[in-house]
């Protein structure tokens, strides 16, 4: 068994090294990032092997690895940490211990993980949320929405929405000593998608007495209708996450049917009647020149894909598809994007669309940044970039929440 495992390991390492694509030279901590990339690609390759020999589905292997990293709710001298549920949705609460004369600010955090992975229990998100609570003397709520491929769209959105709606009730805010006028919704990557979608709903739904004060979107994924943006093209063989991998997980958010995945890879997944939506995600109009470069806009091929998935046109899956009148009710927004990131242009386009309708936006773009860096703040995956992003995010919140 040990010998077989060793052989498999060596075999995988060999193939990973064959698949290795040099990473951009200006990336900070180059060798660490290279090691991380090789490690991630080896895991990916192993997962593909497991899937092809039929032992385990690809996503199951990755989820299993991530579950090894779960932490218990541990209180410390500054913050009381506890797990509970909001309606049926699991949440982890971080309640500052320091006395406060006035009600506290609050941050609701939706973790990333391509809609398929991750939990507030993962060490990196647990430490981020704890840090936020301590630094801002704020109540922080980490939310665990149900994941794909067991649960498809809109389950993740609805769980996130349910948790937010529950928290925004008078008696719940009072119970945790939260100021109803100082609440933020934040999220990274797929969590940024959910945060943006929930924020749009809360701000536009007259049923909500309490609105949110700010939203913070960290390298968010904000649309699924165009898979041929300049950032998709530039990061096709990106660090840790390749374009194929990203599309695979996003397609699993909607269906287990491989046909959608294949159609998305070719950017041929949208129906004919969706043509009018493309003006809302037209990168040639919404990206500044710096990101457009010499890329030539090509219209996606519509109507080739037989199956009709009305969900692909849903604004709760692609917050970038919201119209201007919806967007203009959004609160001051923080958007952080990284240069070496497949979803970079989603974030940049959202910045343009929000600015066009007069929403106040702070956009931080990290020139040598990579997607997912907030997850690399714990041993052994420890990058300075992760802390830099964390500190930029917290300092913006401290001034604006
Ligand atoms: C996108 O914008 C370009 C101009 O920048 C225009 O030529 C093209 O027709 C637009 N496409 C869509 C689908 O809006
Ligand atoms: C797609 O639709 C066309 C015509 O409606 C049909 O001929 C073709 O077999 C379909 N393809 C698939 C993969 O279902
Ligand atoms: C904007 O979008 C919202 C939500 O999809 C819809 O209810 C509303 O009617 C739209 N407004 C306009 C002017 O199209």
JSON list of C-alpha atoms and ligand atoms in Angstrom, two decimals, residues 275 278-279 282 284-285 297 299, ligand 1:
[
{"chain": "A", "resi": 275, "resn": "UNK", "atom": "CA", "xyz": [-28.39, 38.68, -26.81]},
{"chain": "A", "resi": 278, "resn": "UNK", "atom": "CA", "xyz": [-24.37, 41.11, -23.44]},
{"chain": "A", "resi": 279, "resn": "UNK", "atom": "CA", "xyz": [-24.39, 44.89, -23.48]},
{"chain": "A", "resi": 282, "resn": "UNK", "atom": "CA", "xyz": [-19.50, 44.07, -22.78]},
{"chain": "A", "resi": 284, "resn": "UNK", "atom": "CA", "xyz": [-14.97, 46.40, -24.74]},
{"chain": "A", "resi": 285, "resn": "UNK", "atom": "CA", "xyz": [-17.12, 49.16, -23.24]},
{"chain": "A", "resi": 297, "resn": "UNK", "atom": "CA", "xyz": [-14.19, 41.82, -28.85]},
{"chain": "A", "resi": 299, "resn": "UNK", "atom": "CA", "xyz": [-19.66, 38.24, -29.76]},
{"chain": "B", "resi": 1, "resn": "LIG", "atom": "C1", "xyz": [-19.85, 45.69, -27.42]},
{"chain": "B", "resi": 1, "resn": "LIG", "atom": "O1", "xyz": [-19.23, 46.93, -27.60]},
{"chain": "B", "resi": 1, "resn": "LIG", "atom": "C2", "xyz": [-18.67, 47.13, -28.89]},
{"chain": "B", "resi": 1, "resn": "LIG", "atom": "C3", "xyz": [-18.05, 48.50, -28.93]},
{"chain": "B", "resi": 1, "resn": "LIG", "atom": "O2", "xyz": [-17.17, 48.71, -27.89]},
{"chain": "B", "resi": 1, "resn": "LIG", "atom": "C4", "xyz": [-19.75, 47.04, -29.95]},
{"chain": "B", "resi": 1, "resn": "LIG", "atom": "O3", "xyz": [-19.15, 47.10, -31.21]},
{"chain": "B", "resi": 1, "resn": "LIG", "atom": "C5", "xyz": [-20.48, 45.69, -29.80]},
{"chain": "B", "resi": 1, "resn": "LIG", "atom": "O4", "xyz": [-21.56, 45.66, -30.70]},
{"chain": "B", "resi": 1, "resn": "LIG", "atom": "C6", "xyz": [-20.99, 45.54, -28.40]},
{"chain": "B", "resi": 1, "resn": "LIG", "atom": "N1", "xyz": [-21.62, 44.24, -28.27]},
{"chain": "B", "resi": 1, "resn": "LIG", "atom": "C7", "xyz": [-22.69, 44.00, -27.52]},
{"chain": "B", "resi": 1, "resn": "LIG", "atom": "C8", "xyz": [-23.24, 42.63, -27.56]},
{"chain": "B", "resi": 1, "resn": "LIG", "atom": "O5", "xyz": [-23.20, 44.86, -26.84]}
]
